Short mmCIF file of C-alpha atoms in Angstrom, two decimals:
data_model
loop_
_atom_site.label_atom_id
_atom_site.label_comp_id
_atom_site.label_asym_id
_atom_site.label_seq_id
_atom_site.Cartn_x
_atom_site.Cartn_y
_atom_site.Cartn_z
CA UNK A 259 -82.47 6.39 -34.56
CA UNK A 260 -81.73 4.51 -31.88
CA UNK A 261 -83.69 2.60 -29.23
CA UNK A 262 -83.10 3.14 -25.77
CA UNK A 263 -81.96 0.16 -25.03
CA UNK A 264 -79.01 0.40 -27.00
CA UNK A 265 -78.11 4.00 -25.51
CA UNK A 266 -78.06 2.29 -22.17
CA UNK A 267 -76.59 -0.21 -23.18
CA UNK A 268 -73.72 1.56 -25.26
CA UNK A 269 -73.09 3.76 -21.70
CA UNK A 270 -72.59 0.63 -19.79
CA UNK A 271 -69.64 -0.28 -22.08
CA UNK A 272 -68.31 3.30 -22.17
CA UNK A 273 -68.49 3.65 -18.17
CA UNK A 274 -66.49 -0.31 -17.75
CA UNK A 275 -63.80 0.91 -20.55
CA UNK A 276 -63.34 4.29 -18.02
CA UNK A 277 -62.94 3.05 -15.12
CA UNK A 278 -60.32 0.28 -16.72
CA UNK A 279 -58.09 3.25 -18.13
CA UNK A 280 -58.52 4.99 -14.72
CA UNK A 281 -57.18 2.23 -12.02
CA UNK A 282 -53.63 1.87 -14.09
CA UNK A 283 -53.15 5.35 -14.24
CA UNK A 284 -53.73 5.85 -10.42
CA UNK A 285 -51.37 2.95 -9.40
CA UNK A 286 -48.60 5.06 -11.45
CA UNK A 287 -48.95 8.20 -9.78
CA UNK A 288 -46.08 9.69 -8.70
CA UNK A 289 -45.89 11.03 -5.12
CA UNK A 290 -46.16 14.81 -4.99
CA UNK A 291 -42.52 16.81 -4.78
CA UNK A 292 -42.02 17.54 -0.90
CA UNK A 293 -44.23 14.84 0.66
CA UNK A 294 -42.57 11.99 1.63
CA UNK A 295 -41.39 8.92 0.29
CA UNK A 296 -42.44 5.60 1.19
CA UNK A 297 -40.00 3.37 2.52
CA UNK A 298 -39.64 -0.20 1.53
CA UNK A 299 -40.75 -2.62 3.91
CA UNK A 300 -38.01 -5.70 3.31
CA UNK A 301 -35.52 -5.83 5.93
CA UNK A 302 -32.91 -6.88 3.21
CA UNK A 303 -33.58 -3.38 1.25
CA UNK A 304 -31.78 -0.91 3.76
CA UNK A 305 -28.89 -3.93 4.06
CA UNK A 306 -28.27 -3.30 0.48
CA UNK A 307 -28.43 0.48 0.68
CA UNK A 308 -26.22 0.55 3.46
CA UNK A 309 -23.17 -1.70 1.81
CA UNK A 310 -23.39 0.28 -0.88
CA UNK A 311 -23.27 4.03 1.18
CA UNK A 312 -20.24 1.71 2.92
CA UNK A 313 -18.53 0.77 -0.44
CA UNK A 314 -18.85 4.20 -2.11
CA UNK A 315 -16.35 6.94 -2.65
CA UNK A 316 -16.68 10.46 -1.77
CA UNK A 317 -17.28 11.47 -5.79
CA UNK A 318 -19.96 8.96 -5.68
CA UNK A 319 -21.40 10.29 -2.54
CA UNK A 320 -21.41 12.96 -4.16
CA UNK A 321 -23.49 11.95 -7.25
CA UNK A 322 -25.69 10.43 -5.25
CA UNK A 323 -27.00 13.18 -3.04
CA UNK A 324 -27.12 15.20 -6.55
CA UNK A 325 -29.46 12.65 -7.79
CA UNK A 326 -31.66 13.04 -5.01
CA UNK A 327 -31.71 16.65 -4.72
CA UNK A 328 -29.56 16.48 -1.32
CA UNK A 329 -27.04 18.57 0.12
CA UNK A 330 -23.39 17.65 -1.86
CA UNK A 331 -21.40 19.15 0.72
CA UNK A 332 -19.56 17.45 3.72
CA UNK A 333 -17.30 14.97 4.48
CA UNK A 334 -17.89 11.53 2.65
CA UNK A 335 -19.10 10.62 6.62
CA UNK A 336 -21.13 13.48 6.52
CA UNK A 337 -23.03 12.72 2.83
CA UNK A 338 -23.16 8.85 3.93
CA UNK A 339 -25.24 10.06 7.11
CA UNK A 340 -27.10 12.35 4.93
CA UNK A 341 -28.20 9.47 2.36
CA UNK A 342 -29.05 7.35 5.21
CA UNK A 343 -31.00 9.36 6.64
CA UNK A 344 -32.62 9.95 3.63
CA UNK A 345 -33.70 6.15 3.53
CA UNK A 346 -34.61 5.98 6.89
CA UNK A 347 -31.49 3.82 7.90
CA UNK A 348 -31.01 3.39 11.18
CA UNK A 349 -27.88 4.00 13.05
CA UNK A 350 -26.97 0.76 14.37
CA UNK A 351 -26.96 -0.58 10.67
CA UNK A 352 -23.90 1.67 10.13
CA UNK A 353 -20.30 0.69 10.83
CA UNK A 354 -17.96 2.56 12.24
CA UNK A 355 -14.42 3.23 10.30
CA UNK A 356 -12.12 1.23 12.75
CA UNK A 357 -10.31 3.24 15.20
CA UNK A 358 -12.64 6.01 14.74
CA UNK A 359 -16.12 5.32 15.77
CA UNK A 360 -17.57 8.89 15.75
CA UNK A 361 -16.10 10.07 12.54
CA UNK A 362 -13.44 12.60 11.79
CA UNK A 363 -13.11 15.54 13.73
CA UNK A 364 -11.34 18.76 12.60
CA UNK A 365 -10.21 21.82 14.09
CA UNK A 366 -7.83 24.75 12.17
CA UNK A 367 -6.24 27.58 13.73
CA UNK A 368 -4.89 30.67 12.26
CA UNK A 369 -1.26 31.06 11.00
CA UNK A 370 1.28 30.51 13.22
CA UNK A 371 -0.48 28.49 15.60
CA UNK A 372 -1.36 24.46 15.74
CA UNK A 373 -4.29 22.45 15.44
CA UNK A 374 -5.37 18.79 15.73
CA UNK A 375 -7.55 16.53 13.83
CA UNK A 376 -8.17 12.42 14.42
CA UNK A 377 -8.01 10.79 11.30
CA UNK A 378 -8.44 7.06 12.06
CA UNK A 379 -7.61 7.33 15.58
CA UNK A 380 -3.76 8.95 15.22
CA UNK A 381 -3.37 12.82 16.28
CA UNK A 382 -2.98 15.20 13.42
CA UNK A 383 -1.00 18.93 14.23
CA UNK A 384 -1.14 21.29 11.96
CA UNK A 385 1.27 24.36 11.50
CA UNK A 386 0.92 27.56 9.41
CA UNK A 387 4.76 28.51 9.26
CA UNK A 388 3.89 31.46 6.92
CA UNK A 389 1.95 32.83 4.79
CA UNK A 390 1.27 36.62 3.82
CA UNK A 391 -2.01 37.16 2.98
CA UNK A 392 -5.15 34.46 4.01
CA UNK A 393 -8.93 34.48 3.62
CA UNK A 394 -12.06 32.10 4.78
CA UNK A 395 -15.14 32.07 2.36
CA UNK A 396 -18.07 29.62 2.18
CA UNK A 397 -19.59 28.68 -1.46
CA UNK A 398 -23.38 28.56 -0.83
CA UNK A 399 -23.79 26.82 -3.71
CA UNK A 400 -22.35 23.48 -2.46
CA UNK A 401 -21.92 24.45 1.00
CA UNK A 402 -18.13 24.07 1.70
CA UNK A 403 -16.06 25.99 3.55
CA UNK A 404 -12.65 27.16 2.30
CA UNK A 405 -9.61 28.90 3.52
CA UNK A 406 -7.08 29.99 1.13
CA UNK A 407 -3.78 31.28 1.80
CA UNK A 408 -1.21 32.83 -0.79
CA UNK A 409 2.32 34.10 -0.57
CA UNK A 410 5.15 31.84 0.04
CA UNK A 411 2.76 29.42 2.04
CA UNK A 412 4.82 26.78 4.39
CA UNK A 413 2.61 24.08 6.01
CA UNK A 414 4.06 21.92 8.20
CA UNK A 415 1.69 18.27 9.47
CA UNK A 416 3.16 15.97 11.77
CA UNK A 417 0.93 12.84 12.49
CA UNK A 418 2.34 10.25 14.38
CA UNK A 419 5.93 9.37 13.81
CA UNK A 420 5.90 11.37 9.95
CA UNK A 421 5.90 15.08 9.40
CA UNK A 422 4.77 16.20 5.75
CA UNK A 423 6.26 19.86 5.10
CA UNK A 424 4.02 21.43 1.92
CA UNK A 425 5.50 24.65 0.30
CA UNK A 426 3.81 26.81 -2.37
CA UNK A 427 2.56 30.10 -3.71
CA UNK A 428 -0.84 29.33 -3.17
CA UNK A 429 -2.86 26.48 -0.82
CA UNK A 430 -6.04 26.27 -0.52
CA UNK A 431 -7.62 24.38 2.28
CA UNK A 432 -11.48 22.53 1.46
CA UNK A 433 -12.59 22.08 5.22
CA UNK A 434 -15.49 20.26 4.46
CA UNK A 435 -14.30 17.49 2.55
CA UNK A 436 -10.57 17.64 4.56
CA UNK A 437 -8.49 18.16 0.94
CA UNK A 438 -5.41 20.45 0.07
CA UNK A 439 -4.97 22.35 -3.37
CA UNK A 440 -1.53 23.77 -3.57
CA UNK A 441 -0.11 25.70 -6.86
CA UNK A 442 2.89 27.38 -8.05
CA UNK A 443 6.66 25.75 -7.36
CA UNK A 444 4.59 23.32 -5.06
CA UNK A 445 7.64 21.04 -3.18
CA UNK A 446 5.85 18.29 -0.74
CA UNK A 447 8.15 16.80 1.66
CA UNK A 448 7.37 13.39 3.74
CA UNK A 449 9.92 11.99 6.06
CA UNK A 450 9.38 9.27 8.21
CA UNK A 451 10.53 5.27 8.66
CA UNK A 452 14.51 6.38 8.01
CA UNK A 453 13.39 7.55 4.34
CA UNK A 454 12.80 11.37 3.09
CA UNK A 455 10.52 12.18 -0.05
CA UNK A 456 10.45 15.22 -1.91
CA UNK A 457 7.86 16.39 -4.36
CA UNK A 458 7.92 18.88 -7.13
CA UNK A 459 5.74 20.41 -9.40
CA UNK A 460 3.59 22.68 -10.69
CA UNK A 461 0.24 21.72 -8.71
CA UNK A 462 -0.62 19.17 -6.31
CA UNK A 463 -4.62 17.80 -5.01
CA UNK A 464 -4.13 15.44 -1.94
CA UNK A 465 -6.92 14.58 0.04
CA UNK A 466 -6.05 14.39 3.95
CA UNK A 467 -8.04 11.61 4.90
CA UNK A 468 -6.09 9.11 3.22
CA UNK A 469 -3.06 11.03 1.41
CA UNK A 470 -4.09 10.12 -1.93
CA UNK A 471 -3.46 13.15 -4.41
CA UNK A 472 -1.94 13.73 -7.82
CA UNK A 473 0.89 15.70 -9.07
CA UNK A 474 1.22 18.13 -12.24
CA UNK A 475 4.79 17.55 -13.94
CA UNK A 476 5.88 16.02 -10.59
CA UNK A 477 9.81 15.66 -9.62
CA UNK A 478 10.28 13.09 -6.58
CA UNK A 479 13.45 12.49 -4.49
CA UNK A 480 13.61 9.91 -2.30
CA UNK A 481 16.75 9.53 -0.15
CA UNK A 482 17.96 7.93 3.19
CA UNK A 483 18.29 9.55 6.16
CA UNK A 484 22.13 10.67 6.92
CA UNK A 485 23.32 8.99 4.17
CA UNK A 486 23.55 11.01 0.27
CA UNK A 487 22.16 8.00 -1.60
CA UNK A 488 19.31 9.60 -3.76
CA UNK A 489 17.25 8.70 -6.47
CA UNK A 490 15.00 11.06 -8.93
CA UNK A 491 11.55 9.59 -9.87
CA UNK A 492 9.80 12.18 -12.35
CA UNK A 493 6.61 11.84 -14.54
CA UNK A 494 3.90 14.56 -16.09
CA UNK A 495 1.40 12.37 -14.03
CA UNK A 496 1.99 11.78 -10.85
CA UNK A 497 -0.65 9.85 -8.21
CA UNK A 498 -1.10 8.58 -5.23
CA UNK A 499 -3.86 6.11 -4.03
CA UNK A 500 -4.76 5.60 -0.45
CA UNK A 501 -3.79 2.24 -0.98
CA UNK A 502 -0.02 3.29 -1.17
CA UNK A 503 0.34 3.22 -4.64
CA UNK A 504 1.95 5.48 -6.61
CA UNK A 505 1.92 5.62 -10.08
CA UNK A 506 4.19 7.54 -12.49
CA UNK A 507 3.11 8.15 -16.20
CA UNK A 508 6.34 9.15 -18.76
CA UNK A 509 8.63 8.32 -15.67
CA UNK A 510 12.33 8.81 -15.30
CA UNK A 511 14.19 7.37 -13.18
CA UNK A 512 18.27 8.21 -12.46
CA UNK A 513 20.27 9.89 -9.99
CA UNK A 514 19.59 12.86 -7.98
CA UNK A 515 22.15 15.09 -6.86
CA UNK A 516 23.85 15.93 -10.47
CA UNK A 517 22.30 17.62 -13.44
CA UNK A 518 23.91 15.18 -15.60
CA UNK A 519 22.23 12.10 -15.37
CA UNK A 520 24.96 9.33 -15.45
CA UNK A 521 22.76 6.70 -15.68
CA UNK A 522 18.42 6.79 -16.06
CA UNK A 523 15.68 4.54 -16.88
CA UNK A 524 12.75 5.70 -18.81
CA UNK A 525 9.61 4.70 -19.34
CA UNK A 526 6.09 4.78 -20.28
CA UNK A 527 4.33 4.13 -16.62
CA UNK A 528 6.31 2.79 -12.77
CA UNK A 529 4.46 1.66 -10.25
CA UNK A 530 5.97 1.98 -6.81
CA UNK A 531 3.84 -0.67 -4.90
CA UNK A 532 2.97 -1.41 -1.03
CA UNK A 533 5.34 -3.59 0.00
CA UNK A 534 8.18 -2.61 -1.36
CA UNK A 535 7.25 -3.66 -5.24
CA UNK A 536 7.64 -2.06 -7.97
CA UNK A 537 7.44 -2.69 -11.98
CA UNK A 538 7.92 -0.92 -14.85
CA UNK A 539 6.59 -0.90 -18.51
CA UNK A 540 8.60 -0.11 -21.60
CA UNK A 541 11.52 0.55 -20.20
CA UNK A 542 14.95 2.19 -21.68
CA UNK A 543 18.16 1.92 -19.50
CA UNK A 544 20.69 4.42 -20.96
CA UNK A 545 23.92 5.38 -20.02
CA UNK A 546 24.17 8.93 -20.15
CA UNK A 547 22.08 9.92 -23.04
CA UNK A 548 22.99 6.22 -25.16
CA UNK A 549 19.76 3.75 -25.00
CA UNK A 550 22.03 0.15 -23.94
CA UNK A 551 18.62 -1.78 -22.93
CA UNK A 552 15.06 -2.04 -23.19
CA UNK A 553 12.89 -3.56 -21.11
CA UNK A 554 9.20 -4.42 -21.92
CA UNK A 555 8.11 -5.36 -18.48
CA UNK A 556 9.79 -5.75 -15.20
CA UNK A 557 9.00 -6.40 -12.17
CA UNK A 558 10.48 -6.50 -8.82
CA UNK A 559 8.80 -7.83 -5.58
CA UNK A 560 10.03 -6.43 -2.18
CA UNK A 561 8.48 -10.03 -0.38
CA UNK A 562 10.78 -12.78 0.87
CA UNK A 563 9.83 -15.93 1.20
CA UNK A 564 9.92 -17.61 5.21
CA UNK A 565 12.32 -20.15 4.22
CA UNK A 566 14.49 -18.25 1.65
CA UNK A 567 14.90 -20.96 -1.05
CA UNK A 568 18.38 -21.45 -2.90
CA UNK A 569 18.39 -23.41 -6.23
CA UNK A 570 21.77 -24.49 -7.89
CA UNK A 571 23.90 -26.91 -9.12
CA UNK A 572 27.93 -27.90 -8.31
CA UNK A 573 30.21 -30.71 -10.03
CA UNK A 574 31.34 -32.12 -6.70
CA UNK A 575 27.94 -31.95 -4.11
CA UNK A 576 25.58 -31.90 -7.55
CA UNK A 577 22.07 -30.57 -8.02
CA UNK A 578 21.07 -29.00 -4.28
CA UNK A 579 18.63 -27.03 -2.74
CA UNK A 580 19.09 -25.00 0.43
CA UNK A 581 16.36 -23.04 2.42
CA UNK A 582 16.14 -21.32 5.85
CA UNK A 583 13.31 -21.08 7.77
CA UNK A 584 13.36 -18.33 10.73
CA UNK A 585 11.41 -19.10 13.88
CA UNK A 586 12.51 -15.86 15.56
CA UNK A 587 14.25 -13.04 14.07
CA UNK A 588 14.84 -12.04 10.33
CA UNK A 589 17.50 -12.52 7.87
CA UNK A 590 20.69 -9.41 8.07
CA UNK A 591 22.12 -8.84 4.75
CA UNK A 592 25.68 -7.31 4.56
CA UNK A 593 26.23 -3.71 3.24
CA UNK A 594 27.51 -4.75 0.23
CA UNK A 595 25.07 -7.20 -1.06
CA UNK A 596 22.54 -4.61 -0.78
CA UNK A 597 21.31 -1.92 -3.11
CA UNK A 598 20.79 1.81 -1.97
CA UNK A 599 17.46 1.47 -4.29
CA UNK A 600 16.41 -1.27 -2.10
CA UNK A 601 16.47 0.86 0.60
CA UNK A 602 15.07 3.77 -0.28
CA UNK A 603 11.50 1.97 -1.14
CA UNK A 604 11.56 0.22 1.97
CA UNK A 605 12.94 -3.50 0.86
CA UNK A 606 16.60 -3.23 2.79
CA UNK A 607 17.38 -5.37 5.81
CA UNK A 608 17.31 -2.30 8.13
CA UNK A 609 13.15 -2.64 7.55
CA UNK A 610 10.78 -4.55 9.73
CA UNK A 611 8.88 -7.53 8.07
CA UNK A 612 6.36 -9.00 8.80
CA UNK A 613 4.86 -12.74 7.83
CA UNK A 614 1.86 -13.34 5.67
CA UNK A 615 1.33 -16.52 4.94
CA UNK A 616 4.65 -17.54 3.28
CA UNK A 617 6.01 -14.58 2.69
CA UNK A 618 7.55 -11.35 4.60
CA UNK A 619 6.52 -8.03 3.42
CA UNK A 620 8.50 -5.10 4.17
CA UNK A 621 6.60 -2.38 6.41
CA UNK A 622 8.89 0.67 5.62
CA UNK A 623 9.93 0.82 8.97
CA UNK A 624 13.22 0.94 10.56
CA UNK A 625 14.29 -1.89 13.17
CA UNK A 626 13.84 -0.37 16.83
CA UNK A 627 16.20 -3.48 17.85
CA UNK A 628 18.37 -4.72 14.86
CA UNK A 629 20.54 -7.04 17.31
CA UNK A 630 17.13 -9.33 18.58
CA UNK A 631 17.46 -12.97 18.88
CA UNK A 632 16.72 -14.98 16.25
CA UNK A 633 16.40 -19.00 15.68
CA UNK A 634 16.42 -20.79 11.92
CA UNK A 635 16.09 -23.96 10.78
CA UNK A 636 18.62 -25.10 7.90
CA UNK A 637 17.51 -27.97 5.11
CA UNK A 638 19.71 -28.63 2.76
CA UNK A 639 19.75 -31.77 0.22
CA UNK A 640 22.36 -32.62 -2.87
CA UNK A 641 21.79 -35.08 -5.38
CA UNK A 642 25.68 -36.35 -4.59
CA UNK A 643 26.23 -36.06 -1.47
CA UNK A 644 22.96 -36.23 0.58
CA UNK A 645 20.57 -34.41 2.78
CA UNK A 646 21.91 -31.71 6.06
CA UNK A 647 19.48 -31.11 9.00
CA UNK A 648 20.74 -28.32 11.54
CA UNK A 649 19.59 -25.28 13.22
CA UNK A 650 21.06 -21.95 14.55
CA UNK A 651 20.25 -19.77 17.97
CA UNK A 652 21.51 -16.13 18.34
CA UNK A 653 21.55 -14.44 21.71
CA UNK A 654 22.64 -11.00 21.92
CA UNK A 655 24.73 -9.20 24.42
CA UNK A 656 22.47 -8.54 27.84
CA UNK A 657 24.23 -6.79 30.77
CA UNK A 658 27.47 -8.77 31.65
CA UNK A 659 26.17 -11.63 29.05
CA UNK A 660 27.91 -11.71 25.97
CA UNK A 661 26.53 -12.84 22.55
CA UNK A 662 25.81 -16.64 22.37
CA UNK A 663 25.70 -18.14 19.21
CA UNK A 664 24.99 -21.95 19.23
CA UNK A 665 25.13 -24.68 15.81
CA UNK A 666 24.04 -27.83 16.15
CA UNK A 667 22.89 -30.78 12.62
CA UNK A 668 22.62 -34.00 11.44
CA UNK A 669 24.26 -35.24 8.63
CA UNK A 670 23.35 -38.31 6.22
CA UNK A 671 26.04 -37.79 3.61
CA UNK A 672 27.85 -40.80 1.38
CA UNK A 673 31.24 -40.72 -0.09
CA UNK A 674 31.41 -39.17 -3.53
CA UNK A 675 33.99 -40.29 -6.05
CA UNK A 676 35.99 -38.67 -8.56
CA UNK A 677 35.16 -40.51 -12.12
CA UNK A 678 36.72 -37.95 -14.17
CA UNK A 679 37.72 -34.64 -15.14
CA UNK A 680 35.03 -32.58 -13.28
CA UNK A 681 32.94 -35.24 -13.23
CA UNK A 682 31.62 -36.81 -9.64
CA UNK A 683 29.50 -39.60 -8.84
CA UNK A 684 28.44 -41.50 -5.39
CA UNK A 685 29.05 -44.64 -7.43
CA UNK A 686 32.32 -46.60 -8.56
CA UNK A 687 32.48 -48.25 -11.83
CA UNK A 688 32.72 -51.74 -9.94
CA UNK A 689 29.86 -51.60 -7.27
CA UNK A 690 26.42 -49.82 -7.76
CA UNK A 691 25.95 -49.26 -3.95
CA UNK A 692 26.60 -46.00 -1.88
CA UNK A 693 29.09 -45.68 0.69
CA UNK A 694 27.17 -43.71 3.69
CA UNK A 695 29.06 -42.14 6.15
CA UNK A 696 28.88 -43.41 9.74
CA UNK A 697 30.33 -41.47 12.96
CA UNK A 698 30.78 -42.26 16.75
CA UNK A 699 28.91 -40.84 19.23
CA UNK A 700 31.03 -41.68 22.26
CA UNK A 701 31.44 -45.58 22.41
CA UNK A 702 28.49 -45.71 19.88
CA UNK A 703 28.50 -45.69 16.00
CA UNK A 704 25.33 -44.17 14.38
CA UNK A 705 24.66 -44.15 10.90
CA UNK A 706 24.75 -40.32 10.14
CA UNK A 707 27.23 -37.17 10.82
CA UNK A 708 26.47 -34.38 13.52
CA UNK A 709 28.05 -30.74 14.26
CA UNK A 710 27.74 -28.96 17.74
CA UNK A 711 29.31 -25.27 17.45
CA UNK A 712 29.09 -23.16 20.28
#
């Protein structure tokens, strides 16, 4: 039996172990559901929160509220102010999208009429052409709204300078998160910048807020406008990102306006690229149905360089290299030394350019002047013969003015000498020194060439 003593002292040791196992286990409880949660009190947390609401796409946005039990439906403005306010974030830490500081705005009217919607700051109309039968619904579940339209459906959305034209058995319209659905002999139509481009297929999901989508066993023609030069791009995959990219899986590429294809290119994936690029992987160039080539990889940029390089090599002047560099103005390429395929992705000299860094990207875009003054700078230098400094000035017509073209260089050339067949050399066999050519400059000899052309 024991004393008392130890019984008091054995409930001492029993009362020190509970309360030990009790403090952890009440810094770990978790706040009840419904009251709310406390907020971190580093500056640098809602910083972090808010880049990554900033940085996130609307499927993440999505996710997100899902994980925290919030609302999924919206725009991807509408779920970022949702998870911000969630986190107690205040406004001012938010950034507006340039151009449109309060977020989109939409606004739909019934067929046959036009709406408008801002989408980065550029007006949006929207026509319903036709369409037989149309209904408006809401799914409670995710709280979207929806308007769906079937029977030969003809949309037609002009914003800014391009109007899109979508055709199809059945659209249907998410308002909340500003997306099209269209199925059944779906044909998409965007014309703007001098080119037309024609989807086909059997479904299409393009989002309006940055016309990114994807096509089902997609057909696209792209063609010039007034002229018959078209090309066929069609894959099973077809996508767009908003970053201008499109990418074509099991693509074919050839003609457009026969059923026999004279001439295609297939291959595994194309990428038609901003800019004008575009590249290819595991290629086949046939001639009718006959494979003649294959291509692994290939790739063609649509950039220019600002002084337009020229490597080569001739018996007489030897190994040269040529550049011009254009202060004002842009290059014009002649009709014939330029492709129709060029032109149709927006590469042709009938595009604006314009310079970054050292190199001019195409913007798609016609020329509003194509006859604008321009001024280069010409470099040239031969092994052989020597080195050519000039430049050029082009004025166009104005009012009783005529065009005014003006030429002026400097030459420091030598004499180059015939050793034997096809074989040149600034050096004779008797006398290792170079004979450089001097000129007169009215009563005075200087020791290089010039040219004045007016």
């Amino acid at each position: 039996m024991r004393s008392p003593r130890a019984r008091l002292g054995l409930s001492v040791v029993c009362l020190l172990l509970g309360t030990l196992c009790i403090l952890p286990l009440g810094a770990q409880t978790l706040p009840v559901p419904g009251s709310p949660v406390p907020q971190p009190t580093d500056s640098v947390v809602p910083e972090l929160t808010e880049m990554d609401i900033r940085t996130s796409t609307l499927l993440e946005l999505v996710q997100w509220c899902r994980r925290l039990g919030l609302s999924e439906g919206g725009t991807a403005q509408e779920l970022a102010d949702r998870l911000r306010s969630y986190y107690g974030i205040k406004p001012t830490l938010a950034a507006p999208e340039p151009g449109n500081p309060t977020g989109p705005s939409t606004e739909k009217t019934g067929q046959g009429t036009q709406g408008t919607l801002g989408s980065a700051g550029t007006p949006r109309t929207i026509t319903i052409e036709s369409a037989r039968n149309s209904e408006y619904f809401t799914l409670k579940v995710v709280n979207e709204e929806y308007a769906r339209l079937t029977g030969t459906v003809v949309l037609t959305l002009k914003e800014g300078e391009t109007v899109y034209r979508l055709s199809a058995d059945e659209i249907v319209y998410n308002r909340t998160r500003d997306s099209l659905s269209a199925t059944g002999h779906v044909e998409y139509t965007k014309e703007g910048g001098g080119t037309v481009e024609t989807f086909k297929g059997e479904s299409l999901v393009i989002h309006l807020d940055d016309w990114s989508g994807v096509f089902i066993h997609g057909v696209s023609e792209r063609s010039l406008t007034g002229q018959e030069t078209a090309y066929r791009f069609a894959g099973d995959l077809i996508s767009r990102s908003a970053d201008d990219v499109t990418v074509l899986k099991d693509a074919v590429i050839g003609n457009a306006k026969t059923e026999d294809q004279y001439w295609s290119i297939n291959a595994s994936k194309l990428w038609l690229l901003p800019g004008s690029d575009w590249a290819i992987l595991n290629g086949v160039l046939k001639v009718g149905e006959i494979p003649v080539l294959y291509i692994p990889f290939f790739y063609l940029p649509g950039d220019e360089v600002i002084f337009h390089p020229v490597l080569g090599f001739r018996s007489r002047e030897g190994t040269f290299v040529q550049t011009t560099t254009y202060l004002l103005g842009r290059p014009k390429a002649s009709s014939s030394s330029e492709s129709s395929i060029t032109k149709i992705l927006g590469s042709g000299a009938e595009t604006e350019r314009k310079q970054e860094g050292l190199f001019l990207r195409s913007t798609g875009k016609r020329i509003k002047n194509p006859d604008e003054t321009s001024l280069s700078v010409l470099f040239d230098a031969y092994t052989n013969l020597g080195g050519y400094l000039g430049t050029k000035l082009k004025i166009p017509k104005k009012g009783i003015v005529g065009p005014t073209n003006l030429e002026a260089g400097l030459g420091l050339t030598r004499t180059v000498y015939q050793i034997g067949s096809n074989y040149y050399s600034p050096f004779t066999a008797y006398s290792p020194q170079s004979d450089w050519n001097r000129s007169k400059f009215f009563l005075y000899e200087i020791p290089f060439r010039y040219r004045i052309k007016a």
